[in-house]
Short mmCIF file of C-alpha atoms in Angstrom, two decimals:
data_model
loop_
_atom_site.label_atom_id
_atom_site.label_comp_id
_atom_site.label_asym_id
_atom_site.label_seq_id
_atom_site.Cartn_x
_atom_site.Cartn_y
_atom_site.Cartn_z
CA UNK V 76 0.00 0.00 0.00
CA UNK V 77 1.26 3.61 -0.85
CA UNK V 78 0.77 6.94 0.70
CA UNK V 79 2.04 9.74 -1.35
CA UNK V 80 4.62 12.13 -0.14
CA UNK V 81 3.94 14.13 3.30
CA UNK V 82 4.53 17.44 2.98
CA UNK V 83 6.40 18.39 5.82
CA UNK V 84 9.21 15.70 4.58
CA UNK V 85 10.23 16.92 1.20
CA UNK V 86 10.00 20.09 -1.47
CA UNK V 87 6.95 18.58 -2.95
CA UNK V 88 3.74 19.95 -2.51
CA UNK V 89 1.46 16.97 -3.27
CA UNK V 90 0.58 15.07 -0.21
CA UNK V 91 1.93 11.66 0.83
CA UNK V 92 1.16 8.54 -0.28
CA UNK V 93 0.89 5.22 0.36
CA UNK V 94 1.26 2.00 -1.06
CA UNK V 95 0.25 -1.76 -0.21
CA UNK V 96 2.41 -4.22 -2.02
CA UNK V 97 1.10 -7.82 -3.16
CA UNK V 98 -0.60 -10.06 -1.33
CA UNK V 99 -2.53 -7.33 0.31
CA UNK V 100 -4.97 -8.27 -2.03
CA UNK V 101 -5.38 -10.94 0.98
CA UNK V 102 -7.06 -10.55 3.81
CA UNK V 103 -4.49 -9.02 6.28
CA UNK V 104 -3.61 -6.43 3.68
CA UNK V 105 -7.08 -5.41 2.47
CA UNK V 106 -7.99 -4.56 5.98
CA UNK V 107 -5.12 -2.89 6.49
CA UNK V 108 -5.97 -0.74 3.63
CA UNK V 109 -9.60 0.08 5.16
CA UNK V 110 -8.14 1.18 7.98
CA UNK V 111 -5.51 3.43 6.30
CA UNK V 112 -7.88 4.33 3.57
CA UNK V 113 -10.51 5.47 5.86
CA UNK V 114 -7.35 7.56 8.45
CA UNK V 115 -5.87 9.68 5.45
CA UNK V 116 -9.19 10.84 4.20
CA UNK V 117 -8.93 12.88 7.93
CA UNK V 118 -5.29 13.56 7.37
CA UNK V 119 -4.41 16.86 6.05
CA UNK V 120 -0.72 15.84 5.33
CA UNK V 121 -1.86 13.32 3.13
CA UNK V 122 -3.21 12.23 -0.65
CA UNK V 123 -6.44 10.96 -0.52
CA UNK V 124 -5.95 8.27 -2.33
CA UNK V 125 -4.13 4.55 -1.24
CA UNK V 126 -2.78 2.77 -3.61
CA UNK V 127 -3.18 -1.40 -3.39
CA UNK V 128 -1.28 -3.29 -5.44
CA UNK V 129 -3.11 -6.41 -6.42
CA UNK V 130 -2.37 -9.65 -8.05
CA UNK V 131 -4.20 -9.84 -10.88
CA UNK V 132 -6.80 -12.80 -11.05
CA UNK V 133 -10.20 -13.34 -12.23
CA UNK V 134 -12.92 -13.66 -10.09
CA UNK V 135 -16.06 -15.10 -12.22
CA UNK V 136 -14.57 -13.82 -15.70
CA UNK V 137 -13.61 -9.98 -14.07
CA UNK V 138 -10.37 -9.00 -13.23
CA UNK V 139 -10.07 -8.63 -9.36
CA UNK V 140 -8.66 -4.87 -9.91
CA UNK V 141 -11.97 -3.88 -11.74
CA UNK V 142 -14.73 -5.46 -9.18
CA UNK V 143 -12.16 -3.23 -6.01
CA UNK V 144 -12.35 -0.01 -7.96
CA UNK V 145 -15.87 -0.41 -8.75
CA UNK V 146 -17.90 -2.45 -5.97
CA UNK V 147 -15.22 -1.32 -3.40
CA UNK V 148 -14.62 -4.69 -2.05
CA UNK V 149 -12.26 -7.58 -2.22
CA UNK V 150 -14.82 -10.45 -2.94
CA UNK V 151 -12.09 -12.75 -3.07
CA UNK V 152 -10.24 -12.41 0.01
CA UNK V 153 -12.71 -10.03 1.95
CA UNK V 154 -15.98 -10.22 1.24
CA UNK V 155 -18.76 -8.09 2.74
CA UNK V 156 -16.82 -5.33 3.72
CA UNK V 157 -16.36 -2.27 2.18
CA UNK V 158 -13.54 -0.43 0.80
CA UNK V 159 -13.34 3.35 1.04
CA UNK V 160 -13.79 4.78 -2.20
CA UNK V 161 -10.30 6.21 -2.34
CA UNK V 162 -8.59 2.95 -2.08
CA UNK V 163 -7.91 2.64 -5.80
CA UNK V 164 -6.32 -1.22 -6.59
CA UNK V 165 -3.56 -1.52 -9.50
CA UNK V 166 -1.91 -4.39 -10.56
CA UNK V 167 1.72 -3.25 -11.50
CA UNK V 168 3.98 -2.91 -8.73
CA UNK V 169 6.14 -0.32 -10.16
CA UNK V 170 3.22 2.23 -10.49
CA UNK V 171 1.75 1.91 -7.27
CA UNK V 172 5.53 2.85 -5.99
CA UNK V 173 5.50 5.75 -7.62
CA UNK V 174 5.88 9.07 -5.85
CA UNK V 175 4.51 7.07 -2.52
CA UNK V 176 6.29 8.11 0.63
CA UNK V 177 4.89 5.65 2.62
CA UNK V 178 5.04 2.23 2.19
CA UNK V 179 3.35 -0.84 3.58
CA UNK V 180 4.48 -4.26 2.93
CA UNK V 181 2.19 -7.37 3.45
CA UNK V 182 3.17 -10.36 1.80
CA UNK V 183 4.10 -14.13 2.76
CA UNK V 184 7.43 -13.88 4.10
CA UNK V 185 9.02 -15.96 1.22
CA UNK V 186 8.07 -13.48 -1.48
CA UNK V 187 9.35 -10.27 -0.49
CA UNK V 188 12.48 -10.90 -2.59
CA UNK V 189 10.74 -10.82 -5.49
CA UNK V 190 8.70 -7.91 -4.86
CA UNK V 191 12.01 -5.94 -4.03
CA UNK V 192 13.37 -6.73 -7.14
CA UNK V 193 10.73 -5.62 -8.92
CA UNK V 194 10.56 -1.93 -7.11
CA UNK V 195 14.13 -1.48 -7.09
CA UNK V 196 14.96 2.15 -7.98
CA UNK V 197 11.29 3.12 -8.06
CA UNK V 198 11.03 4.15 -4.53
CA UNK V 199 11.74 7.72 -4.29
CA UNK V 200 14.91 8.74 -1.86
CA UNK V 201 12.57 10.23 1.01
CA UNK V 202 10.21 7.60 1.63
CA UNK V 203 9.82 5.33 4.59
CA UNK V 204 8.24 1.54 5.08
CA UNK V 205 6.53 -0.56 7.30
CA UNK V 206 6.19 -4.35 7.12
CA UNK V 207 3.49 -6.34 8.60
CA UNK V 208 5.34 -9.57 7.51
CA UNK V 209 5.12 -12.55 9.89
CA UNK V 210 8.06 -14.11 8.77
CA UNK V 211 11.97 -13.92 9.32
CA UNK V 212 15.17 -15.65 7.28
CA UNK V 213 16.84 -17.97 9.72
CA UNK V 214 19.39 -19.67 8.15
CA UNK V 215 22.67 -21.95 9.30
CA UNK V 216 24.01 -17.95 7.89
CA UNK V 217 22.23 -16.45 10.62
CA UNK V 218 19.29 -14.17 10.73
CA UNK V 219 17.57 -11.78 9.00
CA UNK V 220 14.69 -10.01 9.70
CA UNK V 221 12.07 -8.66 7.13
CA UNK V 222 12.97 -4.87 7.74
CA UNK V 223 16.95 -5.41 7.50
CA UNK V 224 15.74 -6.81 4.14
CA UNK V 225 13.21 -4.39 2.35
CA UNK V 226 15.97 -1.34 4.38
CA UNK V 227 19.03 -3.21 2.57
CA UNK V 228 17.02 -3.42 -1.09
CA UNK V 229 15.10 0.06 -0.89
CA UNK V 230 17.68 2.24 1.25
CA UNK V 231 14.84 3.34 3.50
CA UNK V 232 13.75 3.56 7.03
CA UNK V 233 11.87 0.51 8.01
CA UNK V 234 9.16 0.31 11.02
CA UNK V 235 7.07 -3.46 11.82
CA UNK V 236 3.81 -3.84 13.21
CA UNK V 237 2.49 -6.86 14.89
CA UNK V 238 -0.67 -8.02 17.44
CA UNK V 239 -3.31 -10.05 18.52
CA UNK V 240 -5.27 -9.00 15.14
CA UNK V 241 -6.91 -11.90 13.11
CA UNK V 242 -7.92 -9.65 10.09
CA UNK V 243 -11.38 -10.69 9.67
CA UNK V 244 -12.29 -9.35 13.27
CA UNK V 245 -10.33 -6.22 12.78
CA UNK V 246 -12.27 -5.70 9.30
CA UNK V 247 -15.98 -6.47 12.02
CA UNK V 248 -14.72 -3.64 14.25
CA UNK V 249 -14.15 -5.60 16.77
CA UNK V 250 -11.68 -4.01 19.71
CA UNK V 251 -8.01 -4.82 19.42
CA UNK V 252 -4.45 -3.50 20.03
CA UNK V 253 -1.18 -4.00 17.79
CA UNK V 254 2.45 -2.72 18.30
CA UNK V 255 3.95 -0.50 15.92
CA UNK V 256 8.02 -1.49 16.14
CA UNK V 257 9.85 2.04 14.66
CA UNK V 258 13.28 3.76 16.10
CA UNK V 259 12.05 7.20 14.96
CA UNK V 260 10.14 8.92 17.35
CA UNK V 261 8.60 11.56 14.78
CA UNK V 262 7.93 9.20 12.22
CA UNK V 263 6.30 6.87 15.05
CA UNK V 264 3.79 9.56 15.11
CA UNK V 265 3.16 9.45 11.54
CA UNK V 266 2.37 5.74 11.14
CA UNK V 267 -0.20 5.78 14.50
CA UNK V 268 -1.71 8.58 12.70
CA UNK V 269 -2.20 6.11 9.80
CA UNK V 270 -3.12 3.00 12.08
CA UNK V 271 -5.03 4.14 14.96
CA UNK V 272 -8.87 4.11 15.31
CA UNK V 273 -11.33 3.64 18.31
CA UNK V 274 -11.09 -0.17 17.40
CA UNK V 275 -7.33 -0.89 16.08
CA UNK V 276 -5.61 0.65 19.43
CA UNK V 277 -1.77 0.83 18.39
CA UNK V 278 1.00 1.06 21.03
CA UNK V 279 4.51 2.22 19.49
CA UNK V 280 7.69 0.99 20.51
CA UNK V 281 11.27 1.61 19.87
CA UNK V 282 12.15 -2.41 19.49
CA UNK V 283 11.61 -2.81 15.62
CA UNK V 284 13.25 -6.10 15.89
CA UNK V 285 11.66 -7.39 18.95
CA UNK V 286 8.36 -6.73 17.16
CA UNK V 287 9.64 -8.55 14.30
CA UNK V 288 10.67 -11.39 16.56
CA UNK V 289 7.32 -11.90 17.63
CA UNK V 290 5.53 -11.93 15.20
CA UNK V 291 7.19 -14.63 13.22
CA UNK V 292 8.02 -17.12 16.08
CA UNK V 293 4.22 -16.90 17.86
CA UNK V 294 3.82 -18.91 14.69
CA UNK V 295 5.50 -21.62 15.58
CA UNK V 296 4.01 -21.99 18.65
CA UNK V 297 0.30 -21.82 17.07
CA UNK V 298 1.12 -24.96 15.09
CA UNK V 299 2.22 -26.89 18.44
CA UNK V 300 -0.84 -25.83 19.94
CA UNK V 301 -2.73 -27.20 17.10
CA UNK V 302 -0.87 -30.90 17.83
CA UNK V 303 -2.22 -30.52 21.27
CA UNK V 304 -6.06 -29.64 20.01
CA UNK V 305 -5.86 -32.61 17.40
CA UNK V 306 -4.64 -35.18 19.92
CA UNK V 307 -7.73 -33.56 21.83
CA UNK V 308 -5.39 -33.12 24.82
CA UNK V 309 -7.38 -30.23 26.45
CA UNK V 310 -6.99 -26.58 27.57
CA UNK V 311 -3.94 -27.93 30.84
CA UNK V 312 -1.58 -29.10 27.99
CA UNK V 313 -2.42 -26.66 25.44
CA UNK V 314 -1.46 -23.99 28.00
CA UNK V 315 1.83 -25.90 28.46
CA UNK V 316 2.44 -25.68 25.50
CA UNK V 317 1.77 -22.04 24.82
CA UNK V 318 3.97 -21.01 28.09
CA UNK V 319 7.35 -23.27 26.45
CA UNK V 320 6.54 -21.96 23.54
CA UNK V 321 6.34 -18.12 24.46
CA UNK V 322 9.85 -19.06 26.68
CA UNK V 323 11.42 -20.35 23.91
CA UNK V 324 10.29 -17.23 21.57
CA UNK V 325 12.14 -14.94 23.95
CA UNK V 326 15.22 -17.33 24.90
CA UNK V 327 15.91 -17.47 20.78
CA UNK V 328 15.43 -14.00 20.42
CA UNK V 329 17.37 -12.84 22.80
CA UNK V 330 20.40 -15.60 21.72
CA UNK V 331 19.83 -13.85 18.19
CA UNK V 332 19.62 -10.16 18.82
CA UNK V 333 21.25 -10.25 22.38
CA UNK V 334 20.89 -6.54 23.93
CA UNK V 335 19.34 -5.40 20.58
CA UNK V 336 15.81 -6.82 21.80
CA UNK V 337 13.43 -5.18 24.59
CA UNK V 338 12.49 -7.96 27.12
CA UNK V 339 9.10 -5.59 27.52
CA UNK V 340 8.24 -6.00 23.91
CA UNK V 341 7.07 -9.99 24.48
CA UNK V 342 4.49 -8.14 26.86
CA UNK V 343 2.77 -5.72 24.47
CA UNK V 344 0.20 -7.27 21.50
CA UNK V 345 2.99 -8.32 19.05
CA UNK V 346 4.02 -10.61 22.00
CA UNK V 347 2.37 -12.50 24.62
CA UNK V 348 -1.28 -11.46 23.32
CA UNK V 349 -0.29 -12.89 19.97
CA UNK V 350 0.62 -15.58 20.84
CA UNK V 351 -2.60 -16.27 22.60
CA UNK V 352 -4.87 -15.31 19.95
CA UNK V 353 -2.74 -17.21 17.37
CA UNK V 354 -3.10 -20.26 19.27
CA UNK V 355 -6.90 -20.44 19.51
CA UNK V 356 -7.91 -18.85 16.57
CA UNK V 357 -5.31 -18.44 13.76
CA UNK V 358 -4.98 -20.77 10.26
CA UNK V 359 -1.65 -22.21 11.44
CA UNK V 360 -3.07 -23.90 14.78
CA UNK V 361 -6.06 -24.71 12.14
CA UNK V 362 -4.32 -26.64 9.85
CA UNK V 363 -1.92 -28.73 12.76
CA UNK V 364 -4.99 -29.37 14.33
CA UNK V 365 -5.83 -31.17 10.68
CA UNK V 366 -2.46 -32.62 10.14
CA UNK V 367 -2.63 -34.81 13.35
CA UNK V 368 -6.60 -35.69 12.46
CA UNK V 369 -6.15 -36.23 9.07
CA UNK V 370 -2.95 -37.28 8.18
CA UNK V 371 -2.01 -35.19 5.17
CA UNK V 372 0.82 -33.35 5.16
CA UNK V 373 1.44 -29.57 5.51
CA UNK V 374 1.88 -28.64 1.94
CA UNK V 375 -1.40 -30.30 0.93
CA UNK V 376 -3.74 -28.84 3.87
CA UNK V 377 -2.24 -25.62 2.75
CA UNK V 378 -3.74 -26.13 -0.85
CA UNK V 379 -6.90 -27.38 0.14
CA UNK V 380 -7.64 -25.25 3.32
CA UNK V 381 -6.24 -21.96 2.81
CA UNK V 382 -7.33 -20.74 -0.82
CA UNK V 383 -4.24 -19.62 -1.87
CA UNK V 384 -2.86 -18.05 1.85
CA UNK V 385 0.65 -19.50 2.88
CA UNK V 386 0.98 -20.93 6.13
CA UNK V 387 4.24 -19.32 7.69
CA UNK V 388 4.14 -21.17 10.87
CA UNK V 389 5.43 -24.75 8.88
CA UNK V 390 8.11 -22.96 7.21
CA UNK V 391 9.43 -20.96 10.22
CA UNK V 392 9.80 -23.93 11.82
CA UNK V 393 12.00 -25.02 9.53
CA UNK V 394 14.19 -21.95 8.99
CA UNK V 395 14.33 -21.70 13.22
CA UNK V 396 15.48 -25.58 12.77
CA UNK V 397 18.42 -24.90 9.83
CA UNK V 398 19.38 -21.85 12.62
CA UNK V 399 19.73 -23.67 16.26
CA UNK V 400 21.00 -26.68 14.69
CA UNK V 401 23.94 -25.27 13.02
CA UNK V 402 24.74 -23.81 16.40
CA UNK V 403 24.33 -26.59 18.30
CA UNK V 404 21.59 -25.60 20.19
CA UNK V 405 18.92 -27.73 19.67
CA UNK V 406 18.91 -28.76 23.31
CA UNK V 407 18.00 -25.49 24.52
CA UNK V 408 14.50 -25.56 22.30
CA UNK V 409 13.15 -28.58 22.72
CA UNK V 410 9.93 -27.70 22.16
CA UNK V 411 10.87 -25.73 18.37
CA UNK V 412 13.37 -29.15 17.83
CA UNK V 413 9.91 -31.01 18.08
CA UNK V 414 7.53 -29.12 16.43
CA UNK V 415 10.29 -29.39 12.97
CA UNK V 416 11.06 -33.10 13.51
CA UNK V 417 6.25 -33.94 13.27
CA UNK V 418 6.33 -31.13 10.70
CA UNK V 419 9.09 -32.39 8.94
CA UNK V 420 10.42 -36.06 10.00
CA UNK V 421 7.21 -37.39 10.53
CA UNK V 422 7.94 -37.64 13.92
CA UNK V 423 4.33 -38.48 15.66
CA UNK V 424 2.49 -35.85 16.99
CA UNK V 425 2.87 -37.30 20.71
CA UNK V 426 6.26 -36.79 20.31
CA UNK V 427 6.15 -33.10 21.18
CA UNK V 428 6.47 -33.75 25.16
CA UNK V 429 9.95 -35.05 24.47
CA UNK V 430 12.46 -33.30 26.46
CA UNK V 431 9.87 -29.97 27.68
CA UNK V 432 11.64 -30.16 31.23
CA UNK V 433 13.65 -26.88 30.79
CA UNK V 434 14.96 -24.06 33.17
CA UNK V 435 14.23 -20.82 31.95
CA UNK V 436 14.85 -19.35 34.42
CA UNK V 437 18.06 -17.72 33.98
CA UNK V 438 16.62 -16.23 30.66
CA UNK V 439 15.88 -12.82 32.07
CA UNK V 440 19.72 -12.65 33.25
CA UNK V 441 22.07 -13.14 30.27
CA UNK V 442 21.15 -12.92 26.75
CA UNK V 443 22.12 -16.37 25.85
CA UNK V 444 21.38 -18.30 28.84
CA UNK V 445 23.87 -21.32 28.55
CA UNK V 446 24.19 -21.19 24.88
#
């Protein structure tokens, strides 16, 4: 999504704009663009219009771009909820760049290359991102988060956000918070200004990272509490489950990022109240939940169950895997090591109590606790 230029940061005088990139044809991203769609429309400092970028498709013969600028909705991954008329969807990446200042990336985690390829010396010099990503490249290289990435491609400033927000509720109006992850304390303003309304609460922190952090891992805890709910182990052992996990988010973080991370962050909505919400009511504890009761394997649930979404959860557990294995670490997430080896090894599901009798409690004192 695109917001063109703000006024007050360059010699311009249109206002800013603002851009949503790929997939936020997709649920997360189309409600994202209500929101913002319906803030700048108040916002003096901005161009009316938001600019989605949409993957083309048909949707019963018509092109998807043509029923959003004329119906104002996304009948294929939003239906019944209106768009504000100023949300304008185009399906070339390149001109919905164009003259934005404000950029807001939504797109499975694995695709982002591709999209910064594509914009590559489009972006003018004085804009700034934000990613809503839920995804992060952990490799036997090491680690790199989805803002070092689009910041390395696009030579911009890069902000995350991340919460408790399952998009169809946010697009019902239903009260929620998120946490806006951005080192500038000005520009902080600026993207609560595009974010905040009486029902999408956003808190703004200086731990871009740490937001980051959380909102990629919480994923791979969802998919161990969907184990537990297919075994139909009850609400005790999911809740085990979800405290390891939420340990195990921080204790990797923190081996990662070291000092760089906020321990407070893993309290705010990216964090703990993510990883709550993602556990009882996202896709990725969904479709465990249906890989222990039906057998089939990740990639094919994903197919069948998710028209055309990407389950991040399944692959981060793999890139976390390639990560604490090459340092030798595997001992020190048992819980992660388990969740890769039924994902991946066909481990059975019961499997995942193997080895959960950790001591965190030295986590909160060094920022790689025995590692």
């Amino acid at each position: 999504m695109l917001l063109p230029p703000r006024i007050g940061r360059c010699a311009a005088t249109a206002a800013a704009k603002i851009i949503l990139p790929p997939s936020s044809t997709r649920r997360l991203g189309t409600t994202a663009a209500r929101i913002v769609g319906s803030n700048v429309a108040k916002l003096a400092d901005f161009d009316d219009t938001v600019k989605i970028w949409v993957h083309e498709e048909l949707v019963d013969g018509r092109k998807l771009t043509d029923i959003i600028n004329t119906e104002h909705v996304n009948v294929r991954y939003l239906p019944g909820h209106k768009l504000p008329d100023n949300v304008v969807a185009v399906p070339d990446a390149i001109e919905a760049v164009r003259d934005a200042t404000h950029i807001i990336v939504v797109l499975p985690h694995q695709y982002i290359q591709h999209l910064l390829d594509t914009v590559h010396g489009s972006i003018l010099p004085n804009a700034s991102a934000i990613s809503l990503i839920k995804g992060i490249g952990i490799s036997d290289q090491g680690m790199t988060t989805m803002t070092q990435l689009i910041h390395r491609a696009l030579a911009i400033p890069v902000s995350s956000l991340s919460g408790a927000n399952i998009a169809n509720e946010i697009a019902e109006e239903k009260y929620c918070e998120t946490t806006i992850g951005c080192q500038d304390p000005d520009e902080a303003i600026v993207w609560r200004s595009l974010f905040n309304t009486p029902y999408f609460q956003v808190n703004c922190v200086a731990d871009v990272i740490g937001v980051e952090f959380c909102g990629a891992l919480k994923n791979v805890v969802a998919v161990g509490a969907g184990f537990i709910d297919g075994l139909r182990l009850g609400n005790n052992t999911k809740a085990a489950i979800i405290r390891i996990g939420f340990l195990e988010m921080r204790r990797l973080a923190m081996h990662i990022a070291g000092g760089g991370i906020q321990e407070s962050t893993f309290m705010e909505s990216c964090g703990l109240a993510d990883v709550i919400t993602t556990c009882y009511g996202g896709r990725n504890r969904r479709l465990a939940q249906e890989f222990v009761q039906t057998g089939k394997s990740m990639p094919q649930l994903e197919q069948e169950l998710l028209d055309g979404q990407k389950l991040q959860g399944y692959l981060t557990a793999g890139e976390v895997h390639s990560y604490i294995d090459s340092c030798g670490v595997t001992d020190h997430f048992p819980l992660f090591t388990n969740i890769y080896q039924i994902c991946y090894e066909n481990k059975p599901p019961h499997t995942i109590f193997a080895g959960l009798n950790v001591d965190f409690s030295r986590d909160t004192k060094t920022p790689s606790p025995a590692l």
